[in-house]
Tab-separated table of C-alpha atoms in Angstrom:
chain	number	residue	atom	x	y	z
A	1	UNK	CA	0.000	0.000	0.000
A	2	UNK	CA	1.200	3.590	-0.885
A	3	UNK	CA	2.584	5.488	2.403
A	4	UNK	CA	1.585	9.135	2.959
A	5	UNK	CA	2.318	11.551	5.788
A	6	UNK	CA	0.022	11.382	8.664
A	7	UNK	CA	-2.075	15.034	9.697
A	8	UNK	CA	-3.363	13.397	12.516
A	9	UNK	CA	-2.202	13.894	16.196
A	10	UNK	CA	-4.302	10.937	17.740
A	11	UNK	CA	-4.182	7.483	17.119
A	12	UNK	CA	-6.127	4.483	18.521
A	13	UNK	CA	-4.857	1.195	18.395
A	14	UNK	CA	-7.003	-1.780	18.678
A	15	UNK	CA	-5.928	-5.116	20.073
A	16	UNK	CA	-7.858	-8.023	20.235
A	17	UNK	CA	-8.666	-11.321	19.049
A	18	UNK	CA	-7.828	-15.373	20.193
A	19	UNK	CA	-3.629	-14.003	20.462
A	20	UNK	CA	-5.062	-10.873	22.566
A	21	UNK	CA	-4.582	-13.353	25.799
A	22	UNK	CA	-8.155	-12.518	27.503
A	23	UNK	CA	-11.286	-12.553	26.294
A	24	UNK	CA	-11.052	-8.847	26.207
A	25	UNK	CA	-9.447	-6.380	23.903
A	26	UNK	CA	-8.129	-3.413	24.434
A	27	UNK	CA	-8.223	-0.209	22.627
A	28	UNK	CA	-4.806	2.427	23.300
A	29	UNK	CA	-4.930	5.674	22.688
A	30	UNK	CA	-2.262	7.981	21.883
A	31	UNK	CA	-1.154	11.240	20.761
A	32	UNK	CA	1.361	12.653	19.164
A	33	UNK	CA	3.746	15.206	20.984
A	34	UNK	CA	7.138	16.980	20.784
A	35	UNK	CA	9.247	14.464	22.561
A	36	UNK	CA	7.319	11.259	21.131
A	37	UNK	CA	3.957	9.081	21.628
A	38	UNK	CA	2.460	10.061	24.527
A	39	UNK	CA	0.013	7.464	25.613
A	40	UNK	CA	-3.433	8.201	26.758
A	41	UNK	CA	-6.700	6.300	28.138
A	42	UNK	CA	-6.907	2.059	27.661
A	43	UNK	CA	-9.868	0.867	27.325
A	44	UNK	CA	-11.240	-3.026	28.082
A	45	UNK	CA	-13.826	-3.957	25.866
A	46	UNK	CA	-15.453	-7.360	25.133
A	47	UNK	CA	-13.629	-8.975	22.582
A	48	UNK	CA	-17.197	-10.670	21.032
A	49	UNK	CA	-19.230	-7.709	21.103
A	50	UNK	CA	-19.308	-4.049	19.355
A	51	UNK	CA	-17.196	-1.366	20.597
A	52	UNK	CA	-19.108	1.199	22.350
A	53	UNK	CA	-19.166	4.475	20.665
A	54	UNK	CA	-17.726	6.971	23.336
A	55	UNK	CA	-14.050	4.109	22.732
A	56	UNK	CA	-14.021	4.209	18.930
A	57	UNK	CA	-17.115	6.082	17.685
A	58	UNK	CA	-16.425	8.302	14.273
A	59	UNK	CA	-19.095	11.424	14.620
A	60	UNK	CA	-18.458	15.036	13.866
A	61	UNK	CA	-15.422	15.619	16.576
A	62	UNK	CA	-13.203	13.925	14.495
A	63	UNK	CA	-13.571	17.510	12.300
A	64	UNK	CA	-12.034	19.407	15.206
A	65	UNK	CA	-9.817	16.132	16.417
A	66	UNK	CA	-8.558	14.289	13.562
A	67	UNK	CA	-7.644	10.945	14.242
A	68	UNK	CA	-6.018	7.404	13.173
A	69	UNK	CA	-7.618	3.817	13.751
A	70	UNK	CA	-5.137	1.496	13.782
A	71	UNK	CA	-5.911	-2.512	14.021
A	72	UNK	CA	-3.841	-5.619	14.257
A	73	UNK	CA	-3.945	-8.195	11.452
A	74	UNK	CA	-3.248	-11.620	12.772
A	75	UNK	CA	0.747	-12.378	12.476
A	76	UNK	CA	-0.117	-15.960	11.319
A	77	UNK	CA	-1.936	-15.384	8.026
A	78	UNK	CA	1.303	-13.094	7.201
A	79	UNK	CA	4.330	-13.405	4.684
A	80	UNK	CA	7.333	-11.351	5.919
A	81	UNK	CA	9.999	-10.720	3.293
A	82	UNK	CA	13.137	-7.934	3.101
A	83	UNK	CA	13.875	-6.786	-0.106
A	84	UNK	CA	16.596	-4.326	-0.996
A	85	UNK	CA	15.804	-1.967	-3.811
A	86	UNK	CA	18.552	0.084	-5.735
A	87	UNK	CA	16.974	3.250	-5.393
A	88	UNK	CA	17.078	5.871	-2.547
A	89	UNK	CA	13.973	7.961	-4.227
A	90	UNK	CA	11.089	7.568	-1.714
A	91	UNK	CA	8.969	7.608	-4.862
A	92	UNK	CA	10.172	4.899	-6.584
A	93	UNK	CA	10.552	2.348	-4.054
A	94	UNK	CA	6.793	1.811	-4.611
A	95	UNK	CA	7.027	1.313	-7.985
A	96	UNK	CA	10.211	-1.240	-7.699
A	97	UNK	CA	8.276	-3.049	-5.508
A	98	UNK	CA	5.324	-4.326	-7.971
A	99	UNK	CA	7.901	-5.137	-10.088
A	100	UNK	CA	9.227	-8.004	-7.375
A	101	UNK	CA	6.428	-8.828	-5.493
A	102	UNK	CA	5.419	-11.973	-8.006
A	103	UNK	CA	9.082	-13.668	-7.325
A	104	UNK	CA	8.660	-13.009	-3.908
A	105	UNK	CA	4.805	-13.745	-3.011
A	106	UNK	CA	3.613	-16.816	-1.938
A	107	UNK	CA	0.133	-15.751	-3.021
A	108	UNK	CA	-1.044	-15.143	-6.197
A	109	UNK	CA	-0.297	-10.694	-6.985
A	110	UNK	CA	-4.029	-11.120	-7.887
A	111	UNK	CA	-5.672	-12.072	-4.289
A	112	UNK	CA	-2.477	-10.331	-2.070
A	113	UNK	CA	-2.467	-7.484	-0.682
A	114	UNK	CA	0.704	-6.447	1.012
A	115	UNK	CA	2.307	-3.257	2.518
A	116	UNK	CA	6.016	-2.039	2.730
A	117	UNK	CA	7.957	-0.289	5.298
A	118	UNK	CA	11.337	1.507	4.859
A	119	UNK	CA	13.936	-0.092	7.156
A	120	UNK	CA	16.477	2.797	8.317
A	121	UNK	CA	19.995	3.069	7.326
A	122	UNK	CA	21.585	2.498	3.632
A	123	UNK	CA	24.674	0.952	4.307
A	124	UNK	CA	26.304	1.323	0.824
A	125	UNK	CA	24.214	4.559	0.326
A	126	UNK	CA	22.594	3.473	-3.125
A	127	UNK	CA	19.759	1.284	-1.928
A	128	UNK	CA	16.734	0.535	-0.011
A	129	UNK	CA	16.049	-1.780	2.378
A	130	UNK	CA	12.244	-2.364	2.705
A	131	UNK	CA	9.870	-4.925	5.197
A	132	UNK	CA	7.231	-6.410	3.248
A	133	UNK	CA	4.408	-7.976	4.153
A	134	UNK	CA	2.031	-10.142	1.921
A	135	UNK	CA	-1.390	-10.932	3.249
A	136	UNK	CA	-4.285	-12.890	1.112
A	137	UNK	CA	-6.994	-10.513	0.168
A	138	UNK	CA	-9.613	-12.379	1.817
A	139	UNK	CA	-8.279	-12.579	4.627
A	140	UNK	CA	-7.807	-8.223	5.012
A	141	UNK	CA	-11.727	-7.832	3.515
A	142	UNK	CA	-12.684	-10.627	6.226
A	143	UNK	CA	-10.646	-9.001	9.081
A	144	UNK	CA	-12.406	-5.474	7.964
A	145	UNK	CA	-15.661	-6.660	8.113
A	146	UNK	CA	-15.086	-8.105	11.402
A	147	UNK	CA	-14.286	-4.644	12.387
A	148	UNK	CA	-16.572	-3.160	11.153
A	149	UNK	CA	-19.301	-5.924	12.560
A	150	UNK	CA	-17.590	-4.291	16.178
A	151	UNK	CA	-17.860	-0.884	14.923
A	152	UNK	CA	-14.246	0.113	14.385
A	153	UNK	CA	-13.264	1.584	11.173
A	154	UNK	CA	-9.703	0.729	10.588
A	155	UNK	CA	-7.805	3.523	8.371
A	156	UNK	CA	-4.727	1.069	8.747
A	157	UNK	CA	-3.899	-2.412	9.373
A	158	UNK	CA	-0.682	-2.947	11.293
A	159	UNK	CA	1.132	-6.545	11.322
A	160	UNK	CA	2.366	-6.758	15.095
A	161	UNK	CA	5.264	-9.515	14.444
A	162	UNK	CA	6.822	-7.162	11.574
A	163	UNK	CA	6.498	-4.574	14.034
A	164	UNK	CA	8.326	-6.402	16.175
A	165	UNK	CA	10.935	-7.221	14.125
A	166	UNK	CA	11.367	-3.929	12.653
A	167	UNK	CA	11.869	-2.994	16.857
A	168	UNK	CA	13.976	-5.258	18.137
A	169	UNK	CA	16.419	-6.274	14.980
A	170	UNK	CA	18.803	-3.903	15.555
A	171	UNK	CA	22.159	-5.948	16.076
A	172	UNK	CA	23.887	-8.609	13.411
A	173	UNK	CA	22.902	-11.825	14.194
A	174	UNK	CA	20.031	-14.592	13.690
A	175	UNK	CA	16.778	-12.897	15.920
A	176	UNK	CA	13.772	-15.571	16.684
A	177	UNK	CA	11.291	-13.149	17.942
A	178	UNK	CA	7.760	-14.414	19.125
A	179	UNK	CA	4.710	-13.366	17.898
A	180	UNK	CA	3.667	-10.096	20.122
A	181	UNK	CA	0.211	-10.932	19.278
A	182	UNK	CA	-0.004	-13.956	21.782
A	183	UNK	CA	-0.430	-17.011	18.557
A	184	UNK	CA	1.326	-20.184	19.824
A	185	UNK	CA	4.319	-21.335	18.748
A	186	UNK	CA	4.040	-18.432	15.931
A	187	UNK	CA	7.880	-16.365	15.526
A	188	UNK	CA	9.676	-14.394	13.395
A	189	UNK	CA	12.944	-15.079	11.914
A	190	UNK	CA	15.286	-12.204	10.459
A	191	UNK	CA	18.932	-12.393	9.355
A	192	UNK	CA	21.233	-9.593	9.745
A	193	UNK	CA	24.678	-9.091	8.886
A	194	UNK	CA	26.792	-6.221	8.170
A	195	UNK	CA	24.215	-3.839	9.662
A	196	UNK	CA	21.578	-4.566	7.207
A	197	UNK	CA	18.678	-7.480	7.568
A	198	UNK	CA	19.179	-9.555	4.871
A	199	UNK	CA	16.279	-12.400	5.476
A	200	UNK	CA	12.861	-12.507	6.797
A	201	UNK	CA	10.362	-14.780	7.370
A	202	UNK	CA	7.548	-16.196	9.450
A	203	UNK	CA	7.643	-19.672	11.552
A	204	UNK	CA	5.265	-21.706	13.286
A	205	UNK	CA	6.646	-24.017	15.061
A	206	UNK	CA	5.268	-27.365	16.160
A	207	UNK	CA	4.735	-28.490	19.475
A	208	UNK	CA	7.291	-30.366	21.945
A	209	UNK	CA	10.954	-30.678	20.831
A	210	UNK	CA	9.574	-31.412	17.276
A	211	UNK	CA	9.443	-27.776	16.565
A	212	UNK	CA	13.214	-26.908	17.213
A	213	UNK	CA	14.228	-29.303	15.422
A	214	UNK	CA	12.115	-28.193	12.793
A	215	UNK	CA	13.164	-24.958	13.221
A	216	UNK	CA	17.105	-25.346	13.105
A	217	UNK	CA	16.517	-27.396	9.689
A	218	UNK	CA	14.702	-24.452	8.174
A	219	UNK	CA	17.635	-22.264	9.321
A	220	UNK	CA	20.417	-24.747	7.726
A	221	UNK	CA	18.639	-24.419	4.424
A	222	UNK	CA	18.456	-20.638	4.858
A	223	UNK	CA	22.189	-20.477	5.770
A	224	UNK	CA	23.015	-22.805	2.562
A	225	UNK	CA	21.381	-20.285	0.430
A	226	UNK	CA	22.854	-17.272	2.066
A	227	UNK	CA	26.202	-19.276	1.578
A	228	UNK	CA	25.683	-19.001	-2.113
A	229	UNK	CA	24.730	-16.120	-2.338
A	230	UNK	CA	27.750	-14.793	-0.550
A	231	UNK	CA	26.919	-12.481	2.740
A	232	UNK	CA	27.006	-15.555	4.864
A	233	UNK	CA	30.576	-16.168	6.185
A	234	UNK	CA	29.890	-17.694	9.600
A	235	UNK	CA	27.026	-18.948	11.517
A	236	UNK	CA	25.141	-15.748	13.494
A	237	UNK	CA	25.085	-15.139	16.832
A	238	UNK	CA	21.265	-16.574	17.804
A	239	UNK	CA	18.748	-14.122	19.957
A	240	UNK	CA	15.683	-15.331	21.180
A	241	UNK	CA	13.041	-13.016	22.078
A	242	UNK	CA	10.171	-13.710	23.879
A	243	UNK	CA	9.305	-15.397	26.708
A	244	UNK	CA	11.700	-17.949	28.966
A	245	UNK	CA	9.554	-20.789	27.457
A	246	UNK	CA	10.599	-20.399	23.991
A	247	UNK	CA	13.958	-20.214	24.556
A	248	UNK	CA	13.646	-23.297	26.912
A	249	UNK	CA	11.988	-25.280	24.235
A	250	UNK	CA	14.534	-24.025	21.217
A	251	UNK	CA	17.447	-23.740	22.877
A	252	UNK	CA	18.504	-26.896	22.831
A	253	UNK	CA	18.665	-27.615	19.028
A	254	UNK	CA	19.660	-23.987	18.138
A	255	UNK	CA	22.763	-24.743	20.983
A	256	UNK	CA	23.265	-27.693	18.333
A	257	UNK	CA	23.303	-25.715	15.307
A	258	UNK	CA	25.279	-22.806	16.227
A	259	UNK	CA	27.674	-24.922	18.529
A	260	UNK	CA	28.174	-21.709	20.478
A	261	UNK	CA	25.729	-22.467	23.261
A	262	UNK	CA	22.951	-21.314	24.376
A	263	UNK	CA	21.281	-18.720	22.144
A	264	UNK	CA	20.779	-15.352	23.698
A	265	UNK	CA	17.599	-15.190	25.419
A	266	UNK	CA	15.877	-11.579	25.844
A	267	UNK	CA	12.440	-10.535	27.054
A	268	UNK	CA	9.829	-9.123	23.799
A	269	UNK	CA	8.336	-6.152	24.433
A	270	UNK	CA	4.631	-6.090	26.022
A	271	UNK	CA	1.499	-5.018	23.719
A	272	UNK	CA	1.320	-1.592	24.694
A	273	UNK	CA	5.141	-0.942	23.842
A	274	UNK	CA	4.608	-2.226	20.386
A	275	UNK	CA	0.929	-0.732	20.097
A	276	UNK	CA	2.966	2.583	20.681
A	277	UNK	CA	5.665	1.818	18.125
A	278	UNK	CA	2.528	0.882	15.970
A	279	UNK	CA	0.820	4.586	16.650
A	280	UNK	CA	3.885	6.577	15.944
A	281	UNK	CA	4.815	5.092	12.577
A	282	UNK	CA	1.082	5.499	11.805
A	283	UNK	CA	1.168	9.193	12.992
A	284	UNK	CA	4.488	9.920	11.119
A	285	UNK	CA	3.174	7.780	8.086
A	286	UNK	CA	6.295	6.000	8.102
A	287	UNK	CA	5.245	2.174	8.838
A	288	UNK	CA	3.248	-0.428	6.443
A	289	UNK	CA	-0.530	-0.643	6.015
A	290	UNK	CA	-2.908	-3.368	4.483
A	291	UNK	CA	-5.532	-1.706	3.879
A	292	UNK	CA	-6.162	-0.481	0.494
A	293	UNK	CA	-6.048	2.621	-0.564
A	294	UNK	CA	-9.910	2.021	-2.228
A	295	UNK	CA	-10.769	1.164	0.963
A	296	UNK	CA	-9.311	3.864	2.669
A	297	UNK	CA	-11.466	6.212	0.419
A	298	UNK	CA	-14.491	4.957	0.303
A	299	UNK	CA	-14.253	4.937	4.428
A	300	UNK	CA	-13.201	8.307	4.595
A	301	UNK	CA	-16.349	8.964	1.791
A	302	UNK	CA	-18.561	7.125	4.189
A	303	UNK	CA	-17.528	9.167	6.993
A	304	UNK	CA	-18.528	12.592	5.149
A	305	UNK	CA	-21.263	11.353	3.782
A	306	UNK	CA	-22.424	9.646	7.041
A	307	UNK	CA	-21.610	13.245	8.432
A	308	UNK	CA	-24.129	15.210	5.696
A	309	UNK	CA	-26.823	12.703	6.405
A	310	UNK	CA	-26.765	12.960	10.239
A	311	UNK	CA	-26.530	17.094	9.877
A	312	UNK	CA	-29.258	17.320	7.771
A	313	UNK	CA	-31.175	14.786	9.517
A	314	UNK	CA	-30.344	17.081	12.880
A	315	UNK	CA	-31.481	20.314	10.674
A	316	UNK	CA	-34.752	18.529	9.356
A	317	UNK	CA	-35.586	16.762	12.939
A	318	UNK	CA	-34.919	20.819	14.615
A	319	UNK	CA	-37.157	22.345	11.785
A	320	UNK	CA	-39.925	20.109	12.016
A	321	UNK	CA	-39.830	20.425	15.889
A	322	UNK	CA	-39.352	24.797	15.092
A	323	UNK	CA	-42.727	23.644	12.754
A	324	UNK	CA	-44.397	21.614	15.166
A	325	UNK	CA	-43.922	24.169	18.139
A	326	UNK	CA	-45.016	27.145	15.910
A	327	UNK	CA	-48.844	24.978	15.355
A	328	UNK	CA	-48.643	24.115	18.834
A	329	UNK	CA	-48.227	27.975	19.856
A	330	UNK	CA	-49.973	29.322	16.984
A	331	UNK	CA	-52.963	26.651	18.220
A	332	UNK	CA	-52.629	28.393	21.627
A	333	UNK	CA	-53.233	31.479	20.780
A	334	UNK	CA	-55.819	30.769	18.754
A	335	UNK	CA	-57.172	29.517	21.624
A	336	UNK	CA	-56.536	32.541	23.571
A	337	UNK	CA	-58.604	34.809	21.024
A	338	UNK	CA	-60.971	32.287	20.814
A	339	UNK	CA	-61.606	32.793	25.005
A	340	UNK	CA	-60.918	36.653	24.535
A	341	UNK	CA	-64.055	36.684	21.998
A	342	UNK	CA	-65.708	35.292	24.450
A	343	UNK	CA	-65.047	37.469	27.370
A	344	UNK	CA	-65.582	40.395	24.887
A	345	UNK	CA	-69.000	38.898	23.717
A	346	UNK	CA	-69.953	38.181	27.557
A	347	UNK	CA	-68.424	41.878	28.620
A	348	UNK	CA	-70.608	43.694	25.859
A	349	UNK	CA	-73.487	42.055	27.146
A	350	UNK	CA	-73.152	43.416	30.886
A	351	UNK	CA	-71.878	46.820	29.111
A	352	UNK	CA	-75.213	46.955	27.475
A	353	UNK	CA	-76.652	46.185	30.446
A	354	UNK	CA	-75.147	48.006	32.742
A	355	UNK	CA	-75.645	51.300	30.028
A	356	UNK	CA	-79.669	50.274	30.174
A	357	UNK	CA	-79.571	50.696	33.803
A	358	UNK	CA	-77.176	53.563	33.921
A	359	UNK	CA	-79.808	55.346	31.660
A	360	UNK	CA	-83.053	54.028	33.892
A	361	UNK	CA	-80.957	55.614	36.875
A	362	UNK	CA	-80.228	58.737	35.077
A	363	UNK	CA	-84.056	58.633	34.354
A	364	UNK	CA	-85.163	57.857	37.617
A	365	UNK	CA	-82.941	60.874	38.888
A	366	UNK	CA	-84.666	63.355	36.283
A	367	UNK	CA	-87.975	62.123	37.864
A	368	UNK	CA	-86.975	62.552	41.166
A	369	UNK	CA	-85.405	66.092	40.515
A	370	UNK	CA	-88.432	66.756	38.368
A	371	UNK	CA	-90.745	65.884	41.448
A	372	UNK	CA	-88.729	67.852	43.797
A	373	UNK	CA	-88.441	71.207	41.691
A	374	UNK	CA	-92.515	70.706	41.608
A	375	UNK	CA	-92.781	70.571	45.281
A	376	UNK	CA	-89.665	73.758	45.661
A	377	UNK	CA	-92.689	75.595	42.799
A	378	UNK	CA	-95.881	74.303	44.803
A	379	UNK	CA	-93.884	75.807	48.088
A	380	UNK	CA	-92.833	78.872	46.958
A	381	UNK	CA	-96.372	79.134	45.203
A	382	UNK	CA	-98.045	78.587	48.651
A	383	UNK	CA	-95.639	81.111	50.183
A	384	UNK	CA	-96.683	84.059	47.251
A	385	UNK	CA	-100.220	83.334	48.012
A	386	UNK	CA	-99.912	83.170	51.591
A	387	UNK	CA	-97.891	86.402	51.406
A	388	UNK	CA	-101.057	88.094	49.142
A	389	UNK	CA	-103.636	86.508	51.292
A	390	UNK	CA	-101.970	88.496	53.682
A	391	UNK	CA	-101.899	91.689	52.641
A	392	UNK	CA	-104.983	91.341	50.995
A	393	UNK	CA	-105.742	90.907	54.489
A	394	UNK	CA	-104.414	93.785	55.548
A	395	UNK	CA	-106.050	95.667	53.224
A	396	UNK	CA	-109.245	94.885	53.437
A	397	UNK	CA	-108.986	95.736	56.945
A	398	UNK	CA	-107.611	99.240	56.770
A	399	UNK	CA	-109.877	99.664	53.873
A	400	UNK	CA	-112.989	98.547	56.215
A	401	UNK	CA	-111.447	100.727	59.117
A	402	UNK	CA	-111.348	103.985	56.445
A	403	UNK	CA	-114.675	103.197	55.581
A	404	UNK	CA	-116.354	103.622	58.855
């Protein structure tokens, strides 16, 4: 697969599967810093069930937070080869590559897939050492679905024994490393002489004694061959890494073969060591992948189009709520005027009313002042014609009293 430089600062790294050792995975997250990987949350998860979504879920905050999903594929349906390539053009080692991959794939070109990874130094400064790794094509489409079935999109698949090897081969000699992913009796041989690693490949041995001696045959054939070919001289100091059981059970027959004792026994480094070498390659774009790049694409395609759906979803679910509130408020007021009509109707009535009475009272009051300015003209009345009774009175008297 084509290598490109990482944008992302996060990774996740997912490990799980029968070589996990539990029957839980475990997801590791990291992030890229100044001075490194710096690692971040693990979480457990149930290795036969999905993932939840808050671990490994792909929404909208991978806009602001880009981010890497890296998976293992199983070491044992791997072919591990080292090529060297007489170029030191980044841009052509891809190229060169196709070219070889037929004489060196087990697997028909047509159903492999397989992904390369630049092995540092050039020791005669005109070529290119590169780790390949050959998978079937079935098996990467059935190791994505069963991703996907746990709801982890994986933008790369990593190969944990080549990362191992690519980690720990770092001195001239014959290096047995064991499989980091947990398979039994699965290991990793690589040749290096003359600071460069000139053989790779991928063991599984058999059980009981039967497998060392099965092993050390496999290595006298390689050394035969690396005889001929001539960069070869002398038979490699042997390194063992892995657990004390493995050395235990190949020590003996590798003692044998190398008749310089016991092989060197070292310790392999734990899952979250190598699921941090397997984030920082992936951040710095550096390490092999085996997932194609069609893949890749149309996953990335998903995700935006996943991303449109679920926003306008979101917009069409907020406007018909805006919709459905507006009726339900409209409706109310409706409502409202509906009971205000009411009031008004029932108010108009006792205005009427209360004007019909207002003008009965205003009626009433006319009467009464009517009656009363009557009585004020029937009293003065009475007082005038009391007054001229009086001095009618009067004078008839003083006219009676003239007379006589």
């Amino acid at each position: 697969m084509s290598q490109r430089r990482s944008k992302e600062k996060h990774c996740l790294v997912l490990i799980d599967g029968p070589g996990s050792g539990s029957d839980r995975g475990r997801v590791h997250a990291f992030e890229s810093a100044r001075d490194g990987i710096r690692p971040g949350t693990v979480h457990e998860v149930p290795a036969d069930k999905p993932l939840p979504t808050t671990v490994a879920g792909r929404d909208w905050q991978l806009l602001l937070k880009p981010r890497l999903d890296v998976a293992w594929m199983g070491s044992e349906s791997a072919c591990i080869r080292v090529l060297e390539l007489p170029t030191t053009d980044p841009s052509e080692v891809g190229p060169m590559l196709e070219l070889q991959l037929e004489k060196i794939s087990p697997i028909p070109a047509a159903q492999a897939l397989h992904g390369y990874e630049v092995l540092p130094g050039r020791p005669n400064g005109a070529t290119t050492t590169v780790l390949v790794v050959i998978v079937s094509r079935n098996a990467v489409e059935q190791r994505l679905a069963a991703l996907a079935e746990k709801g982890f999109v994986a933008d790369r698949l990593d190969v944990p024994l080549a990362r191992e090897l690519a980690g720990q081969v770092l001195e001239d000699g014959l290096w047995i490393v064991a499989d980091p992913g947990g398979v039994e009796g699965l290991v990793g041989i690589a040749w290096r002489t003359e600071g460069r690693i000139r053989q790779a490949d991928v063991l599984r041995l058999a059980p009981g004694d039967e497998g060392g001696r099965a092993l050390a045959s496999a290595l006298t054939r390689v050394a035969w061959a690396a005889e001929v070919e001539g960069w070869l001289n002398e038979v490699p100091t042997v390194r063992v890494v892995g657990p004390e059981g493995l050395a235990r059970r190949i020590g003996g027959p590798l003692s044998e073969w190398a008749g310089k004792g016991a092989p060197e026994s070292r310790p392999g480094r734990d899952r979250a060591a190598v699921a941090a070498d397997s984030a920082r390659v992936a951040l710095n774009g550096t390490g092999l992948t085996l997932v194609p790049e069609d893949v890749a694409t149309r996953n990335r395609q998903a995700f935006v189009d996943r991303l449109w759906v679920r926003g306008l979803g979101t917009i069409g679910a907020v406007y018909l709520v805006l919709v459905l509130a507006g009726l339900a408020w409209f409706t109310h007021k409706e409502n409202e005027l509906a009971d205000e009509q009411v009031n008004v109707r029932g108010l108009a009535q006792h205005y009427t009313n209360a004007m019909r009475l207002r003008d009965q009272v205003l009626i009433l009051e006319e009467q009464a002042n009517l009656r009363f300015a009557a009585l004020d003209c029937w009293k003065r009345s009475e007082e005038h014609t009391s007054e001229l009774q009086s001095r009618v009175d009067i004078s008839y008297a003083v006219f009676c009293l003239k007379k006589k």
